[in-house]
Amino acid sequence: MAAFVGALKKLSICLILWLYTLPFLQGGSDYYDFKYPFIKRASSFWASSSSFSSSNTDEASYDYIIVGGGTAGCPLAATLSQNFSVLVLERGGVPFSNVNVSFLSNFHIALADTSPTSASQPFVSTDGVINARARVLGGGTCINAGFYTRANSGFIRRVGWDERLVNESYPWVEKQIIHQPKLAQWQGAFKDSLLDAGVSPYNGFTYDHIHGTKVGGTLFDRFGRRHTAAELLASANPKMLTVLVYATVQKVLFDQTGRRPRAMGVIFKDENGNQHQAFLTNNRRSEVILSCGAIGTPQMLMLSGIGPKAELDKLNISMVLRNEFVGKGMADNPMNSVFVPTNRPVEQSLIQTVGITKMGVYIESSSGFGQSQDSIRCHHGILSAEIGQLSTIPPKQRTPEAIQAFIKRKRDLPHEAFKGGFILEKIARPISTGHLNLVNTNIDDNPSVTFNYFHNPHDLQRCVDGIRMAAKVIQSKHFTNFTRCDKPTVEKLLNMSVKANINLIPKHTNDTKSLEQFCKDTVITIWHYHGGCHVGKVVNPELKVLGTNRLRIVDGSTFNESPGTNPQGTVLMMGRYMGVKILRRRLGKAAHL
């Protein structure tokens, strides 16, 4: 009887899930036509360009043009549309009918998709680390591991934000798309092991950033379905918002007749390659707002003529405004992972539990994104999701020799490594920084990015401390009891990790006794890169671009550090926060919020 009830319960959940996702899978465009009537393909722009127009031109004009409908751009657009006309230009498509985006079980597949229409665009930094950028409405919230947490209070103070408005803006996001996770067994064992290793106290489920061990929020609901920043657009005023997908902005247009260059609008191309222009209204408070992310925004500024002189000169870009700091101070939080084999089946889980240590290291874990024993014999285009990198080597690096080397590494690993999970450690607030440079004038191509991982010795020492902590966690009786494996030696764990890890950095597989060398060899990313348009150097405290009028930046390119253990919660909040701040500054009590 109990078995029958259990089966019936599972069937009911599957039926609910099917009904819940049917609108997305069956005629997904019909769904967003109904719920989000303002989302249209970029090629429809001329037909709909009469929606908002200024008094002295036949062209469409808007109070705000937001370049990038991502993690910050969506909440920003939803907020500004309450009072003003807003145009959002997003280079990617919609996430609603994309099963690789929508389901936790397909998380690694979305990142492995390197096709031109993928929601994820791969790039490799000059350091040799494989990385990814979002290319979809909803931005990084569509392709990340879903973990949600607020920033530490010190970050809010350091950036000078209004704490009261911050504490109003976080819940606005949380009520719409954030969930409390059902803790996976792997995550429970990880929690107990963190406490056993001394990462205490246990703070339970909380959004707050507190030293110790905690369970955070997630974008995934109880059915394993992802909720993204794109859903925040449901809070917009549909009469005042236009969102164009497959709209690739090529540059910002400026009026340079005055004392300072004044943003006028943008040039963008649609999915068919046709060029369009969109303009701001004549109101001096109208703005172009860049929300292209830490890679896209400095790239967009330089392609628009704002940046270092040498950078613009080498590609014959007409200078609008010289600023030597654009693209400087790029940083990424280096991550290293240690793999945990298991002799029991493990369910899929992304980050739910996190250890916030006092030594400037965060400890997290994931499980179950392995492969079957048969598929270990396949190369999958050098797919590395099962061993923690969760990305792919781009096509140019997929040489026959590289593929064969990868297959051999997989065959040499015990199958248990693919059935388990991994413990990762991430450096908080790295001191090492790098830079971003243009490769060409094609906005579709990635710029060259250098992060200089572990250039500062203090960062390297913190990595060593983090690896030692990760080893303690794995060797805890809670983990060995759960995995049903003997207590592994640190040397065994590290050797297995070096062989499995995928980046383009030369390996020293016989030198894992040196934790410093292990950190350098196995560094990967967890996609928390930031910087390139810092406050005081590229933008002022209100995030307006220095030396210009009507141009602002709202995204992580303005950050000196990645907030909290994972930045997406704060970037989501930032979009709402800046939208409210702009409306209140412009309208006072008349703002409709």
mmCIF file of N, CA and C in Angstrom, residues 295-348:
data_model
loop_
_atom_site.group_PDB
_atom_site.id
_atom_site.type_symbol
_atom_site.label_atom_id
_atom_site.label_comp_id
_atom_site.label_asym_id
_atom_site.label_seq_id
_atom_site.Cartn_x
_atom_site.Cartn_y
_atom_site.Cartn_z
ATOM 1 N N ILE A 295 31.633 41.821 -18.916
ATOM 2 C CA ILE A 295 32.373 41.673 -20.173
ATOM 3 C C ILE A 295 31.796 42.627 -21.226
ATOM 4 N N GLY A 296 30.473 42.639 -21.353
ATOM 5 C CA GLY A 296 29.819 43.386 -22.416
ATOM 6 C C GLY A 296 29.847 44.889 -22.250
ATOM 7 N N THR A 297 29.782 45.394 -21.017
ATOM 8 C CA THR A 297 29.690 46.844 -20.841
ATOM 9 C C THR A 297 30.985 47.575 -21.173
ATOM 10 N N PRO A 298 32.153 47.166 -20.660
ATOM 11 C CA PRO A 298 33.374 47.858 -21.105
ATOM 12 C C PRO A 298 33.625 47.698 -22.596
ATOM 13 N N GLN A 299 33.249 46.547 -23.154
ATOM 14 C CA GLN A 299 33.360 46.347 -24.598
ATOM 15 C C GLN A 299 32.466 47.342 -25.334
ATOM 16 N N MET A 300 31.230 47.505 -24.874
ATOM 17 C CA MET A 300 30.299 48.433 -25.516
ATOM 18 C C MET A 300 30.790 49.873 -25.417
ATOM 19 N N LEU A 301 31.313 50.263 -24.267
ATOM 20 C CA LEU A 301 31.829 51.625 -24.122
ATOM 21 C C LEU A 301 32.937 51.899 -25.139
ATOM 22 N N MET A 302 33.868 50.960 -25.253
ATOM 23 C CA MET A 302 34.993 51.175 -26.167
ATOM 24 C C MET A 302 34.540 51.196 -27.629
ATOM 25 N N LEU A 303 33.630 50.297 -27.989
ATOM 26 C CA LEU A 303 33.120 50.302 -29.362
ATOM 27 C C LEU A 303 32.331 51.575 -29.658
ATOM 28 N N SER A 304 31.838 52.232 -28.596
ATOM 29 C CA SER A 304 31.096 53.485 -28.764
ATOM 30 C C SER A 304 32.011 54.705 -28.709
ATOM 31 N N GLY A 305 33.316 54.481 -28.501
ATOM 32 C CA GLY A 305 34.261 55.597 -28.521
ATOM 33 C C GLY A 305 34.662 56.117 -27.162
ATOM 34 N N ILE A 306 34.374 55.389 -26.095
ATOM 35 C CA ILE A 306 34.778 55.802 -24.753
ATOM 36 C C ILE A 306 35.741 54.762 -24.198
ATOM 37 N N GLY A 307 36.991 55.152 -23.960
ATOM 38 C CA GLY A 307 37.963 54.198 -23.448
ATOM 39 C C GLY A 307 39.383 54.691 -23.590
ATOM 40 N N PRO A 308 40.351 53.806 -23.363
ATOM 41 C CA PRO A 308 41.767 54.187 -23.475
ATOM 42 C C PRO A 308 42.123 54.574 -24.913
ATOM 43 N N LYS A 309 42.920 55.585 -25.068
ATOM 44 C CA LYS A 309 43.267 56.087 -26.406
ATOM 45 C C LYS A 309 43.928 55.010 -27.259
ATOM 46 N N ALA A 310 44.895 54.307 -26.704
ATOM 47 C CA ALA A 310 45.608 53.298 -27.484
ATOM 48 C C ALA A 310 44.663 52.186 -27.937
ATOM 49 N N GLU A 311 43.718 51.846 -27.092
ATOM 50 C CA GLU A 311 42.769 50.780 -27.403
ATOM 51 C C GLU A 311 41.877 51.171 -28.579
ATOM 52 N N LEU A 312 41.426 52.424 -28.582
ATOM 53 C CA LEU A 312 40.565 52.898 -29.665
ATOM 54 C C LEU A 312 41.356 53.126 -30.950
ATOM 55 N N ASP A 313 42.566 53.654 -30.807
ATOM 56 C CA ASP A 313 43.383 53.944 -31.983
ATOM 57 C C ASP A 313 43.738 52.683 -32.762
ATOM 58 N N LYS A 314 44.018 51.587 -32.055
ATOM 59 C CA LYS A 314 44.485 50.380 -32.752
ATOM 60 C C LYS A 314 43.409 49.793 -33.662
ATOM 61 N N LEU A 315 42.127 50.129 -33.399
ATOM 62 C CA LEU A 315 41.037 49.630 -34.234
ATOM 63 C C LEU A 315 40.337 50.756 -34.995
ATOM 64 N N ASN A 316 40.980 51.946 -35.002
ATOM 65 C CA ASN A 316 40.454 53.103 -35.747
ATOM 66 C C ASN A 316 39.033 53.467 -35.317
ATOM 67 N N ILE A 317 38.777 53.386 -34.019
ATOM 68 C CA ILE A 317 37.481 53.789 -33.470
ATOM 69 C C ILE A 317 37.545 55.274 -33.144
ATOM 70 N N SER A 318 36.604 56.050 -33.654
ATOM 71 C CA SER A 318 36.590 57.497 -33.392
ATOM 72 C C SER A 318 36.367 57.755 -31.910
ATOM 73 N N MET A 319 37.242 58.548 -31.320
ATOM 74 C CA MET A 319 37.144 58.788 -29.888
ATOM 75 C C MET A 319 36.059 59.807 -29.570
ATOM 76 N N VAL A 320 35.173 59.429 -28.682
ATOM 77 C CA VAL A 320 34.157 60.330 -28.146
ATOM 78 C C VAL A 320 34.643 60.927 -26.838
ATOM 79 N N LEU A 321 35.265 60.083 -26.012
ATOM 80 C CA LEU A 321 35.763 60.530 -24.713
ATOM 81 C C LEU A 321 36.894 59.608 -24.279
ATOM 82 N N ARG A 322 38.022 60.202 -23.940
ATOM 83 C CA ARG A 322 39.153 59.395 -23.475
ATOM 84 C C ARG A 322 38.978 59.047 -22.004
ATOM 85 N N ASN A 323 39.061 57.759 -21.700
ATOM 86 C CA ASN A 323 39.043 57.306 -20.306
ATOM 87 C C ASN A 323 39.918 56.061 -20.222
ATOM 88 N N GLU A 324 41.087 56.218 -19.605
ATOM 89 C CA GLU A 324 42.072 55.139 -19.557
ATOM 90 C C GLU A 324 41.671 53.998 -18.617
ATOM 91 N N PHE A 325 40.597 54.189 -17.842
ATOM 92 C CA PHE A 325 40.215 53.175 -16.852
ATOM 93 C C PHE A 325 39.189 52.175 -17.370
ATOM 94 N N VAL A 326 38.614 52.411 -18.532
ATOM 95 C CA VAL A 326 37.624 51.476 -19.072
ATOM 96 C C VAL A 326 38.316 50.145 -19.384
ATOM 97 N N GLY A 327 37.773 49.059 -18.867
ATOM 98 C CA GLY A 327 38.348 47.734 -19.078
ATOM 99 C C GLY A 327 39.445 47.370 -18.107
ATOM 100 N N LYS A 328 39.784 48.282 -17.190
ATOM 101 C CA LYS A 328 40.829 48.003 -16.208
ATOM 102 C C LYS A 328 40.215 47.492 -14.892
ATOM 103 N N GLY A 329 41.043 46.800 -14.121
ATOM 104 C CA GLY A 329 40.579 46.302 -12.820
ATOM 105 C C GLY A 329 39.623 45.131 -12.926
ATOM 106 N N MET A 330 39.711 44.356 -14.008
ATOM 107 C CA MET A 330 38.862 43.164 -14.136
ATOM 108 C C MET A 330 39.301 42.119 -13.114
ATOM 109 N N ALA A 331 38.330 41.489 -12.479
ATOM 110 C CA ALA A 331 38.651 40.462 -11.477
ATOM 111 C C ALA A 331 37.669 39.309 -11.590
ATOM 112 N N ASP A 332 38.137 38.135 -11.232
ATOM 113 C CA ASP A 332 37.287 36.949 -11.159
ATOM 114 C C ASP A 332 37.662 36.204 -9.892
ATOM 115 N N ASN A 333 36.668 35.707 -9.185
ATOM 116 C CA ASN A 333 36.928 34.947 -7.971
ATOM 117 C C ASN A 333 37.417 33.546 -8.355
ATOM 118 N N PRO A 334 38.688 33.245 -8.123
ATOM 119 C CA PRO A 334 39.201 31.933 -8.522
ATOM 120 C C PRO A 334 38.561 30.813 -7.721
ATOM 121 N N MET A 335 38.236 29.734 -8.401
ATOM 122 C CA MET A 335 37.635 28.579 -7.750
ATOM 123 C C MET A 335 38.489 27.348 -8.034
ATOM 124 N N ASN A 336 38.623 26.494 -7.045
ATOM 125 C CA ASN A 336 39.274 25.198 -7.215
ATOM 126 C C ASN A 336 38.367 24.135 -6.618
ATOM 127 N N SER A 337 38.312 22.988 -7.257
ATOM 128 C CA SER A 337 37.400 21.955 -6.796
ATOM 129 C C SER A 337 38.123 20.651 -6.516
ATOM 130 N N VAL A 338 37.626 19.924 -5.528
ATOM 131 C CA VAL A 338 38.153 18.618 -5.163
ATOM 132 C C VAL A 338 37.029 17.609 -5.317
ATOM 133 N N PHE A 339 37.275 16.541 -6.011
ATOM 134 C CA PHE A 339 36.220 15.603 -6.365
ATOM 135 C C PHE A 339 36.031 14.537 -5.305
ATOM 136 N N VAL A 340 34.792 14.167 -5.106
ATOM 137 C CA VAL A 340 34.426 13.229 -4.060
ATOM 138 C C VAL A 340 33.769 12.006 -4.698
ATOM 139 N N PRO A 341 34.483 10.881 -4.788
ATOM 140 C CA PRO A 341 33.863 9.676 -5.334
ATOM 141 C C PRO A 341 32.870 9.079 -4.344
ATOM 142 N N THR A 342 31.954 8.297 -4.852
ATOM 143 C CA THR A 342 30.960 7.670 -3.976
ATOM 144 C C THR A 342 30.601 6.291 -4.502
ATOM 145 N N ASN A 343 30.180 5.424 -3.610
ATOM 146 C CA ASN A 343 29.751 4.074 -3.975
ATOM 147 C C ASN A 343 28.242 3.921 -3.879
ATOM 148 N N ARG A 344 27.538 5.026 -3.898
ATOM 149 C CA ARG A 344 26.082 4.973 -3.856
ATOM 150 C C ARG A 344 25.514 5.967 -4.858
ATOM 151 N N PRO A 345 24.300 5.733 -5.336
ATOM 152 C CA PRO A 345 23.682 6.699 -6.257
ATOM 153 C C PRO A 345 23.507 8.053 -5.582
ATOM 154 N N VAL A 346 23.677 9.104 -6.358
ATOM 155 C CA VAL A 346 23.565 10.461 -5.816
ATOM 156 C C VAL A 346 22.617 11.268 -6.680
ATOM 157 N N GLU A 347 21.682 11.955 -6.033
ATOM 158 C CA GLU A 347 20.762 12.807 -6.776
ATOM 159 C C GLU A 347 21.475 14.076 -7.230
ATOM 160 N N GLN A 348 20.930 14.690 -8.260
ATOM 161 C CA GLN A 348 21.501 15.940 -8.737
ATOM 162 C C GLN A 348 21.192 17.068 -7.755
#
